[in-house]
Amino acid sequence: KRDINDMSIWDDAKSMLAKARADGVETAWDRLDQQTPHCRFCELGTTCRNCVMGPCRISAKAEHGGKLSRGVCGADADVIVARNFGRFIAGGSAGHSDHGRDVIEALEAVVEGRAPGYQIRDEAKLRRIAAELGVATEGRDALDVAADVVDACYSDFGSRRKAVNFLSRVPAKRRELWEKLDITPRGVDREIAEMMHRTHMGCDNDAPNTMLHAARCALADGWAGSMIATELCDVLFGTPKPKMSTANLGVIKKDTVNILVHGHNPVVSEMILDAARDPEMIELAKKNGATGITVAGLCCTGNELLMRQGIPMAGNHLMTELAIVTGAVEVVVVDYQCIMPSLVQVAGCYHTRFIDTAAKARFTGAIHFNFHPENAREEARKVVRMAVDAFVERDPKRVEIPAEPVSIMTGFSNEAILEALGGSLDPLLDAVKAGTVRGFVGVVGCNNPKIKHDSANVGLMKALVKKDIMVLATGCVTTAAGKAGLLVPEGASMAGPGLQSLCGALGIPPVLHLGSCVDNARILQLCALIANALGVDISDLPVGASSPEWYSEKAAAIGLYAVASGIYTHLGLPPNILGSEKVTDIALNGLEQIVGASFVVNDDPEKAADLLDARIRQKRQGLGLQP
Ligand code: NFS
Ligand code: SF4
């Protein structure tokens, strides 16, 4: 068995890994060991299962004597790797964007008066978005405006547009480049469907061409699917404002009923939180011997509720199994994405109820509540009730809560950042010009048991802030940043002198939390705002992106839309493309010539920080600034 000290950098994780072993609970690390070594063909991306003349696998190895250089249809490694990568990107784009569509549906249900419990909480933002979408707002009722916003957003998913709506936010130079390359994203579903079409046997058999469409597909995610999810959730649940909260497994309380929300779409988790805050429910909890009800977050729906409502974060991706191992969780309620099916088994080892809520994400062995906007408020009450009832079954002898929570600061939407700056970007631009802040890097994404849990996430962030590079965090990186002390103003003591002084002046942390993974759209928008203010392209900015411990299709889509938007992007481990030199070279070099940014892969966070630093240096010089 692996040494627990090599599995995570955190004490709360290590304690629970030990408890999992003692309790006979299998974790992702155990299963990774069972799966290792992985299929080499699949790792290289050179297997194809796109038709039943195959499956085929390609090998350039001498021992195969040149006999495995093409699939039955004649596709070579380049074509197969590009096709697989394209489908991978389509999968990620579909995840974010279908989530975006669900949010449109929730807003539509509000407009039609059939979503009790939901409302428009930020009407000013609704009107701002409406104006951007060309929807009339003067003298109109909020619900009428929302009805037209719903229509405009739906239209971004179809085939009738030449470009998605929020392209109006993109700097002109970038839009022209996309036009020239013919990668302007037209419609979310269209680009995803076209990716599936192109990768059918006998269609797009030219790797660079497939890669370009992968970029288009990812851009539809970033500038439409994800952006719509973010913007409309702000309308429905409020635009995040800075606030304090807490993180790590210590947020699970010994004496309260504990409900963990997991997944991505706050349309479900917001209602759970609402029901859990109902005094009647709290009274019931007290009757059962608890002092109250805690709702804590896992992964991205946790980030959504953290940003807007300040709920505590129990953990990120690799903490989801371990949170249940505390033995103090009554209910895990999930919607979709990044929810390990193993959670059903882990929950089964304790008194924990595992509840799924989405017709499109059912888990065998789970308790199902069929949530939709019409019944969500009611269903959420049933879920909370179930948690309260389960509390009496908790076995105190099996409870171990391994940490005291740490403080974190959250809520840095672009609106909040602008407000903190006094309403204009100028103070920030001045700080960049003066070199107080040398640049920005979005550190985003997941955990992956192939990498010591959070070691690269934290290592990279610490190395960057030391170089006076401000970090913008989203997704599962958030909890890592929080546990490392980087999400509080005091964390500035870990930063270089410039960033330290800026953080001190504004009372902000060196790592700003911008939200969940769809909220990477906020980072895109911020980059566009800065580029427009300076009259340059996004690729001219001293910025970068990184996903040090990524695992998912969605993270790859984010990386690709960042690159295609002009942002140099580091990955801690490569996607499964190394079986094609051509595709690998496009990702690492070719894209720089085409879209002005590329990927870089490096598993050493210190080296990654140096690479991002060198990029920022180069871009600062390009803008005529001190490196
Ligand atoms: Ni992002 Fe969020 Fe976490 Fe990775 Fe999964 S929860 S959408 S994919 S694992 S950061
Ligand atoms: Fe093999 Fe070609 Fe079919 Fe893929 S599409 S499985 S390479 S025959």
XYZ file of C-alpha atoms and ligand atoms in Angstrom:
645
model
C 0.000 0.000 0.000
C 1.087 3.557 -0.675
C 2.507 5.691 2.087
C -0.252 8.057 3.173
C 2.299 10.867 3.440
C 2.803 10.670 -0.332
C -0.902 10.898 -1.092
C -1.858 14.369 0.128
C -0.174 17.424 1.614
C -2.999 17.962 4.124
C -3.318 16.606 7.647
C -7.118 16.396 7.414
C -6.792 14.239 4.290
C -4.093 12.030 5.792
C -6.120 11.388 8.953
C -9.100 10.363 6.875
C -6.995 8.193 4.561
C -5.833 6.326 7.646
C -9.407 6.071 8.925
C -10.588 4.871 5.509
C -8.064 2.037 5.708
C -9.119 1.188 9.252
C -12.813 1.281 8.248
C -12.194 -0.818 5.122
C -13.190 1.986 2.738
C -11.653 1.946 -0.720
C -10.584 5.311 -2.202
C -9.601 6.716 -5.595
C -5.921 6.157 -4.724
C -6.527 2.440 -4.127
C -8.318 2.143 -7.447
C -5.589 4.083 -9.247
C -3.085 1.536 -7.982
C -5.322 -1.275 -9.249
C -5.532 0.422 -12.660
C -1.791 1.015 -12.958
C -0.120 0.501 -15.377
C -2.697 2.029 -17.688
C -3.128 0.905 -21.282
C -0.215 2.464 -23.128
C -2.144 2.902 -26.377
C -4.883 4.780 -24.561
C -2.377 6.924 -22.689
C -0.855 7.965 -25.981
C -4.280 8.579 -27.497
C -3.718 6.082 -30.287
C -6.732 3.835 -29.765
C -9.834 4.355 -31.851
C -13.283 2.940 -31.131
C -15.203 5.141 -33.531
C -16.466 2.236 -35.612
C -16.781 -1.544 -35.552
C -14.255 -2.252 -38.246
C -12.087 -1.565 -35.197
C -11.355 -1.015 -32.402
C -7.923 -0.111 -33.697
C -4.653 0.812 -32.087
C -1.623 2.462 -33.593
C 1.980 1.855 -32.698
C 5.163 3.161 -34.220
C 7.168 0.634 -32.229
C 9.686 -1.511 -34.095
C 8.391 -4.638 -32.367
C 5.126 -4.139 -34.233
C 7.089 -4.058 -37.473
C 5.180 -1.138 -38.983
C 2.079 -3.292 -38.991
C 0.164 -1.094 -36.593
C 0.675 2.236 -38.342
C -2.925 2.617 -39.546
C -6.398 1.600 -38.428
C -8.601 -0.598 -40.604
C -9.972 2.487 -42.375
C -6.476 3.851 -42.883
C -6.494 6.520 -40.184
C -3.008 7.159 -38.834
C -1.898 8.189 -35.337
C -2.264 11.921 -36.077
C -5.853 11.568 -37.215
C -6.814 9.255 -34.359
C -5.175 11.372 -31.656
C -6.764 14.571 -32.995
C -10.171 12.922 -33.227
C -9.942 11.602 -29.669
C -8.817 14.989 -28.396
C -11.660 16.674 -30.289
C -14.242 14.406 -28.689
C -12.628 14.952 -25.291
C -13.049 18.716 -25.729
C -16.620 18.262 -26.956
C -17.379 16.289 -23.787
C -16.057 19.037 -21.554
C -17.807 21.791 -23.484
C -21.039 19.817 -23.312
C -20.768 19.511 -19.520
C -20.358 23.239 -18.842
C -22.805 24.263 -21.515
C -25.605 21.876 -20.635
C -25.256 23.222 -17.106
C -25.644 26.696 -18.643
C -28.789 25.555 -20.435
C -30.245 24.267 -17.164
C -29.747 27.715 -15.676
C -31.572 29.307 -18.632
C -34.414 26.856 -18.008
C -34.551 27.885 -14.351
C -34.748 31.566 -15.309
C -37.411 30.725 -17.881
C -39.412 28.949 -15.186
C -39.167 32.092 -13.035
C -40.397 34.204 -15.963
C -43.331 31.858 -16.431
C -44.171 31.908 -12.740
C -43.648 28.201 -12.184
C -40.523 28.210 -10.022
C -41.528 28.840 -6.420
C -38.437 29.591 -4.357
C -36.473 31.136 -7.202
C -36.481 34.807 -8.048
C -34.451 37.471 -9.775
C -32.118 38.542 -6.994
C -29.927 40.883 -9.046
C -32.183 42.905 -11.293
C -29.483 45.473 -12.027
C -27.269 42.737 -13.446
C -30.174 41.367 -15.474
C -30.607 44.795 -17.044
C -26.868 45.167 -17.709
C -26.762 41.791 -19.470
C -29.943 42.608 -21.367
C -28.357 45.782 -22.717
C -25.326 43.774 -23.870
C -27.603 41.295 -25.611
C -29.520 44.042 -27.365
C -32.666 43.500 -25.302
C -34.714 46.647 -24.605
C -34.882 47.534 -20.908
C -36.352 51.079 -20.759
C -39.553 51.124 -18.756
C -39.917 47.350 -18.959
C -40.754 45.006 -16.127
C -37.869 42.794 -14.956
C -39.710 39.618 -15.915
C -40.342 40.915 -19.455
C -36.670 41.767 -19.810
C -35.768 38.333 -18.430
C -38.044 36.655 -20.977
C -36.073 38.235 -23.826
C -32.739 37.472 -22.133
C -33.836 33.831 -21.904
C -34.575 33.815 -25.647
C -31.267 35.429 -26.519
C -29.360 32.906 -24.395
C -31.214 29.940 -25.871
C -30.323 31.252 -29.328
C -26.640 30.835 -28.430
C -27.183 27.096 -28.327
C -28.634 26.681 -31.786
C -27.622 27.022 -35.415
C -29.129 30.357 -36.409
C -26.388 32.689 -35.220
C -23.148 33.630 -36.957
C -21.508 34.292 -33.594
C -22.536 33.762 -29.978
C -23.858 36.844 -28.161
C -21.075 37.518 -25.688
C -18.538 37.811 -28.486
C -19.362 41.495 -28.100
C -17.089 41.309 -25.043
C -14.092 40.015 -27.003
C -11.428 42.530 -28.115
C -11.813 43.410 -31.809
C -8.379 42.060 -32.777
C -9.217 38.669 -31.309
C -12.587 38.536 -33.071
C -10.903 39.332 -36.386
C -8.367 36.574 -35.797
C -11.135 34.050 -35.099
C -12.965 35.165 -38.238
C -9.804 34.735 -40.298
C -9.233 31.253 -38.873
C -12.919 30.448 -39.256
C -13.206 29.493 -35.590
C -15.735 32.086 -34.442
C -18.030 30.107 -32.148
C -21.523 30.193 -33.663
C -23.650 28.049 -31.421
C -22.847 25.810 -28.477
C -24.753 22.728 -29.566
C -23.715 23.279 -33.148
C -19.978 23.216 -32.424
C -20.336 20.171 -30.177
C -22.452 18.284 -32.714
C -20.073 19.254 -35.510
C -17.179 17.890 -33.471
C -18.997 14.558 -33.175
C -19.718 14.641 -36.903
C -16.181 15.507 -37.934
C -14.804 12.638 -35.873
C -17.088 10.015 -37.399
C -15.201 7.624 -39.667
C -14.370 9.239 -42.963
C -14.870 12.936 -42.167
C -12.192 15.244 -40.844
C -8.999 13.311 -41.557
C -6.557 16.171 -41.162
C -5.278 16.581 -37.609
C -4.643 20.368 -37.686
C -8.116 20.960 -39.075
C -9.690 18.854 -36.325
C -7.657 20.769 -33.739
C -9.009 24.081 -35.044
C -12.547 22.895 -34.621
C -11.710 21.684 -31.128
C -10.692 25.279 -30.403
C -13.977 26.569 -31.824
C -15.911 24.097 -29.704
C -14.039 25.175 -26.576
C -14.606 28.860 -27.391
C -18.342 28.163 -27.552
C -18.024 26.778 -24.038
C -16.037 29.694 -22.615
C -17.766 32.616 -24.289
C -21.291 31.146 -24.315
C -22.111 27.982 -22.351
C -20.051 28.740 -19.246
C -20.527 32.489 -19.498
C -24.298 32.100 -19.621
C -24.185 29.787 -16.582
C -22.211 32.365 -14.624
C -24.160 35.437 -15.662
C -27.632 33.974 -15.220
C -26.740 32.413 -11.858
C -25.721 35.887 -10.702
C -29.134 37.134 -11.847
C -30.963 34.326 -10.037
C -28.890 34.016 -6.874
C -27.061 37.327 -6.578
C -23.716 38.584 -7.865
C -20.974 37.549 -5.423
C -19.529 40.133 -3.045
C -16.453 39.730 -0.813
C -17.191 37.826 2.363
C -15.497 35.536 4.855
C -16.006 31.824 5.277
C -14.090 28.725 6.344
C -12.612 25.592 4.794
C -11.309 22.051 5.409
C -12.953 18.989 6.973
C -13.288 20.879 10.251
C -16.345 22.648 8.827
C -18.187 19.357 9.360
C -19.448 19.793 12.907
C -19.675 17.132 15.576
C -22.881 18.524 17.015
C -24.861 19.580 13.916
C -26.777 17.778 11.233
C -24.339 17.847 8.315
C -25.386 18.122 4.689
C -22.773 18.198 1.945
C -23.730 19.674 -1.427
C -21.698 18.298 -4.307
C -21.790 18.785 -8.053
C -22.040 21.966 -10.061
C -25.377 23.617 -10.579
C -26.540 25.911 -7.762
C -30.103 25.597 -9.035
C -30.325 22.553 -6.721
C -27.923 23.442 -3.898
C -29.349 26.949 -3.380
C -32.689 25.353 -2.539
C -31.053 22.880 -0.136
C -29.382 25.757 1.669
C -32.676 27.639 1.801
C -34.488 24.682 3.323
C -31.679 24.078 5.824
C -31.922 27.685 7.024
C -35.647 27.329 7.702
C -36.210 27.776 11.485
C -38.710 24.920 11.424
C -36.016 22.533 10.148
C -33.497 23.803 12.667
C -36.078 23.191 15.398
C -36.507 19.601 14.188
C -32.740 19.147 14.192
C -32.628 20.327 17.791
C -35.362 17.899 18.743
C -33.112 15.144 17.426
C -30.264 16.293 19.655
C -28.269 18.423 17.198
C -27.413 22.084 17.765
C -28.339 23.051 14.214
C -27.825 22.236 10.540
C -24.594 22.730 8.609
C -24.562 22.888 4.833
C -21.002 22.592 3.548
C -19.669 22.496 0.007
C -17.674 20.078 -2.092
C -16.286 20.878 -5.553
C -17.986 23.430 -7.732
C -21.520 23.679 -6.413
C -19.740 24.308 -3.117
C -17.836 27.128 -4.828
C -21.085 28.587 -6.166
C -22.655 28.696 -2.695
C -19.411 29.831 -1.101
C -19.132 32.782 -3.513
C -22.721 33.924 -3.110
C -23.902 32.732 0.303
C -20.642 32.186 2.175
C -21.177 28.510 3.059
C -18.050 26.701 4.311
C -16.053 24.388 2.015
C -15.488 20.842 3.232
C -13.088 20.000 0.445
C -12.190 19.623 -3.203
C -12.328 16.702 -5.625
C -10.072 14.238 -3.778
C -11.680 15.138 -0.440
C -15.160 14.022 -1.480
C -14.742 10.410 -0.377
C -12.762 11.455 2.683
C -15.463 13.871 3.854
C -17.869 10.955 4.251
C -15.192 8.974 6.112
C -15.527 11.484 8.993
C -18.638 9.472 9.848
C -20.427 12.733 10.605
C -22.203 13.355 7.315
C -25.941 12.728 7.288
C -26.571 13.497 3.630
C -24.543 14.052 0.478
C -26.774 15.644 -2.121
C -25.456 15.831 -5.666
C -26.481 17.196 -9.020
C -23.959 16.366 -11.727
C -20.306 16.234 -12.836
C -17.177 15.178 -10.939
C -19.179 13.066 -8.488
C -17.307 9.812 -8.052
C -19.762 6.927 -8.292
C -17.776 5.399 -5.434
C -19.458 7.854 -3.072
C -22.480 5.543 -3.031
C -20.300 2.758 -1.613
C -18.484 5.043 0.818
C -21.798 6.430 2.075
C -22.968 2.832 2.492
C -20.167 2.221 5.006
C -21.671 4.842 7.323
C -25.147 6.151 8.106
C -24.802 8.654 5.229
C -27.655 9.053 2.732
C -26.452 9.609 -0.811
C -29.052 11.558 -2.762
C -29.026 12.264 -6.489
C -31.273 14.936 -7.952
C -30.844 15.047 -11.733
C -32.600 12.847 -14.241
C -29.411 13.022 -16.321
C -27.095 11.969 -13.481
C -28.458 8.950 -11.639
C -26.258 6.794 -9.415
C -27.097 3.152 -8.878
C -27.800 2.687 -5.189
C -28.621 6.343 -4.558
C -31.860 7.773 -3.228
C -33.374 9.764 -6.094
C -35.276 13.031 -5.835
C -36.313 14.295 -9.227
C -35.515 18.019 -8.891
C -36.773 20.598 -11.336
C -37.474 24.294 -10.864
C -41.173 23.614 -10.264
C -40.681 21.303 -7.281
C -37.150 22.126 -6.081
C -38.225 24.014 -2.980
C -40.447 21.164 -1.851
C -37.945 18.439 -2.715
C -35.179 20.332 -0.911
C -37.260 20.287 2.264
C -37.613 16.516 1.968
C -33.850 16.153 1.563
C -33.119 18.291 4.612
C -35.765 16.398 6.557
C -34.062 13.154 5.626
C -30.760 14.522 6.929
C -32.340 15.583 10.198
C -33.856 12.131 10.639
C -30.563 10.421 9.808
C -28.767 12.305 12.584
C -30.094 9.899 15.221
C -28.424 7.025 13.376
C -24.987 8.594 13.545
C -22.559 6.408 15.520
C -20.455 8.776 17.682
C -17.795 6.065 18.099
C -17.126 6.169 14.348
C -16.914 9.967 14.121
C -13.566 11.657 13.679
C -13.264 15.280 12.602
C -9.609 15.833 11.863
C -9.099 19.600 11.800
C -10.073 23.058 12.921
C -11.440 25.105 10.021
C -9.304 27.859 8.506
C -10.595 31.279 7.434
C -10.998 32.124 3.777
C -12.158 35.177 1.853
C -14.315 34.749 -1.220
C -16.755 36.594 -3.479
C -14.484 38.285 -6.030
C -16.800 38.600 -8.987
C -15.629 41.118 -11.576
C -18.302 43.467 -10.272
C -16.869 43.110 -6.757
C -13.306 43.621 -8.001
C -14.349 46.813 -9.798
C -16.150 48.024 -6.710
C -13.124 47.328 -4.511
C -11.087 49.416 -6.961
C -13.493 52.339 -6.668
C -15.484 51.670 -9.831
C -12.708 51.659 -12.421
C -9.971 49.300 -13.518
C -7.463 52.165 -13.530
C -5.925 51.525 -10.097
C -5.296 47.917 -11.125
C -3.867 48.921 -14.510
C -1.638 51.455 -12.763
C -0.422 48.747 -10.400
C 0.383 46.528 -13.377
C 2.170 49.357 -15.193
C 4.184 50.184 -12.078
C 5.052 46.506 -11.642
C 3.506 46.331 -8.184
C 1.519 43.477 -9.647
C 3.498 42.053 -12.543
C 0.640 40.039 -13.979
C -2.160 37.584 -13.337
C -2.423 33.834 -13.553
C -5.686 31.946 -13.294
C -4.912 28.774 -11.352
C -7.879 26.517 -11.830
C -9.172 23.001 -11.899
C -9.033 19.723 -10.211
C -7.219 17.085 -8.238
C -5.877 13.909 -9.761
C -4.607 11.008 -7.645
C -1.661 10.715 -10.054
C -0.337 13.842 -8.349
C 0.140 14.225 -4.587
C -3.125 15.880 -3.588
C -2.872 19.691 -3.812
C 0.947 19.670 -3.861
C 1.121 21.206 -7.330
C -1.887 23.488 -6.807
C -0.400 25.004 -3.662
C 3.219 24.854 -4.835
C 2.431 26.813 -7.980
C 0.289 29.450 -6.273
C 2.924 30.091 -3.604
C 5.663 30.374 -6.221
C 3.607 32.797 -8.320
C 2.593 35.207 -5.562
C 6.220 35.349 -4.469
C 6.994 36.729 -7.937
C 4.376 39.487 -7.502
C 1.981 37.662 -9.774
C -1.585 37.799 -8.523
C -3.470 34.505 -8.680
C -7.128 34.160 -9.626
C -8.464 30.847 -8.347
C -11.556 28.875 -9.303
C -12.837 25.337 -8.997
C -11.128 22.773 -6.820
C -7.976 24.883 -6.552
C -9.998 27.172 -4.276
C -10.039 24.901 -1.250
C -6.336 24.198 -1.745
C -5.610 27.930 -1.721
C -7.809 28.381 1.327
C -6.183 25.598 3.330
C -2.760 27.025 2.453
C -3.723 30.390 3.952
C -3.624 32.157 0.596
C -7.268 33.280 0.567
C -7.029 35.713 3.476
C -5.422 39.177 3.459
C -2.759 37.891 5.911
C -1.707 35.477 3.172
C -0.051 38.469 1.519
C 2.915 37.810 3.804
C 3.719 34.941 1.416
C 3.750 37.334 -1.565
C 6.509 39.432 -3.051
C 6.878 43.043 -1.863
C 4.765 44.585 -4.629
C 1.786 42.293 -4.327
C 2.099 42.504 -0.562
C 1.722 46.283 -0.638
C -1.236 46.179 -3.021
C -3.017 43.555 -0.906
C -2.306 45.606 2.201
C -3.724 48.773 0.616
C -6.895 47.070 -0.578
C -7.305 44.555 2.260
C -7.429 41.644 -0.171
C -5.659 38.266 -0.329
C -2.906 37.534 -2.877
C -5.119 34.822 -4.361
C -8.604 35.984 -5.305
C -11.437 33.467 -5.445
C -13.542 34.030 -8.566
C -15.837 31.038 -8.251
C -16.537 27.649 -9.773
C -15.226 26.251 -13.061
C -17.934 27.833 -15.212
C -16.832 31.049 -13.506
C -13.603 30.895 -15.464
C -15.818 32.917 -17.785
C -15.325 35.724 -15.251
C -11.571 35.500 -15.862
C -12.115 35.607 -19.628
C -14.270 38.689 -19.225
C -11.734 40.341 -16.920
C -8.946 39.716 -19.444
C -11.141 41.207 -22.181
C -11.893 44.256 -20.036
C -8.185 44.811 -19.374
C -7.239 44.268 -23.019
C -9.954 46.663 -24.182
C -8.858 49.273 -21.635
C -5.290 49.062 -22.971
C -6.407 48.828 -26.595
C -4.585 45.522 -27.136
C -5.410 41.859 -27.691
C -5.711 39.371 -24.811
C -2.553 37.673 -26.104
C -0.638 40.916 -25.425
C -1.436 40.867 -21.705
C 0.940 39.744 -18.931
C -1.359 36.889 -17.988
C -1.359 33.120 -17.925
C -3.439 30.174 -16.841
C -2.678 26.880 -15.198
C -4.350 23.686 -14.182
C -1.673 21.868 -12.190
C -3.703 18.792 -11.148
C -6.409 18.600 -13.792
C -8.266 15.416 -14.614
C -11.491 16.184 -16.487
C -12.716 16.783 -20.020
C -14.085 20.070 -18.748
C -10.665 21.204 -17.572
C -9.250 20.452 -21.023
C -12.011 22.530 -22.627
C -11.174 25.396 -20.259
C -7.491 25.114 -21.129
C -8.237 25.173 -24.832
C -10.601 28.153 -24.706
C -8.015 29.988 -22.632
C -5.339 29.287 -25.247
C -7.644 30.117 -28.155
C -8.506 33.371 -26.368
C -4.791 34.213 -26.267
C -3.834 33.020 -22.790
C -0.673 30.924 -22.347
C -1.747 27.855 -20.378
C 0.203 25.449 -18.201
C -0.971 21.895 -17.526
C 0.553 19.748 -14.809
C 0.134 16.615 -16.862
C -0.501 16.119 -20.580
C -3.771 15.099 -22.210
C -3.672 11.749 -24.008
C -2.145 13.146 -27.201
C 1.506 12.169 -26.997
C 1.048 9.395 -29.570
C 0.986 12.025 -32.296
C 4.004 14.248 -32.718
C 1.998 16.477 -34.995
C -0.848 17.046 -32.535
C 1.549 17.455 -29.616
C 3.561 19.989 -31.569
C 0.431 21.969 -32.446
C -0.584 22.074 -28.776
C 2.844 23.080 -27.495
C 4.081 25.266 -30.373
C 1.835 25.552 -33.396
C -0.998 27.232 -31.541
C 1.342 30.084 -30.603
C 1.661 30.989 -34.287
C -2.050 30.526 -34.932
C -3.792 32.030 -31.888
C -0.917 33.756 -30.085
C -0.761 31.351 -27.145
C -0.047 27.693 -26.526
C -0.016 24.991 -23.887
C 2.992 24.114 -21.797
C 3.186 20.901 -19.801
C 5.346 20.548 -16.705
C 4.852 18.522 -13.548
C 7.144 20.659 -11.392
C 5.252 23.622 -9.900
C 8.438 25.669 -9.380
C 9.408 25.256 -13.024
C 5.847 25.975 -14.101
C 5.961 29.215 -12.120
C 9.224 30.127 -13.880
C 7.650 29.434 -17.284
C 4.607 31.559 -16.486
C 6.910 34.236 -15.080
C 8.981 34.255 -18.268
C 5.817 34.652 -20.306
C 4.660 37.561 -18.158
C 8.111 39.149 -18.454
C 7.945 38.888 -22.236
C 4.441 40.334 -22.426
C 5.317 43.196 -20.082
C 8.236 44.074 -22.314
C 5.925 43.907 -25.320
C 3.758 46.542 -23.655
C 6.829 48.699 -22.958
C 6.804 47.952 -19.226
C 9.630 46.978 -16.883
C 9.714 43.136 -16.961
Ni -13.789 21.862 -12.546
Fe -15.791 21.517 -10.895
Fe -13.232 20.174 -9.429
Fe -12.149 19.748 -11.698
Fe -14.452 18.888 -11.207
S -15.433 20.023 -9.504
S -15.999 21.998 -12.952
S -13.635 19.688 -13.219
S -12.675 18.334 -10.199
S -12.186 21.694 -10.702
Fe -10.395 1.683 -36.740
Fe -10.870 3.675 -38.494
Fe -12.932 2.444 -37.269
Fe -11.283 4.032 -35.874
S -12.653 4.675 -37.519
S -12.049 2.027 -35.230
S -9.310 3.669 -36.882
S -11.464 1.530 -38.680
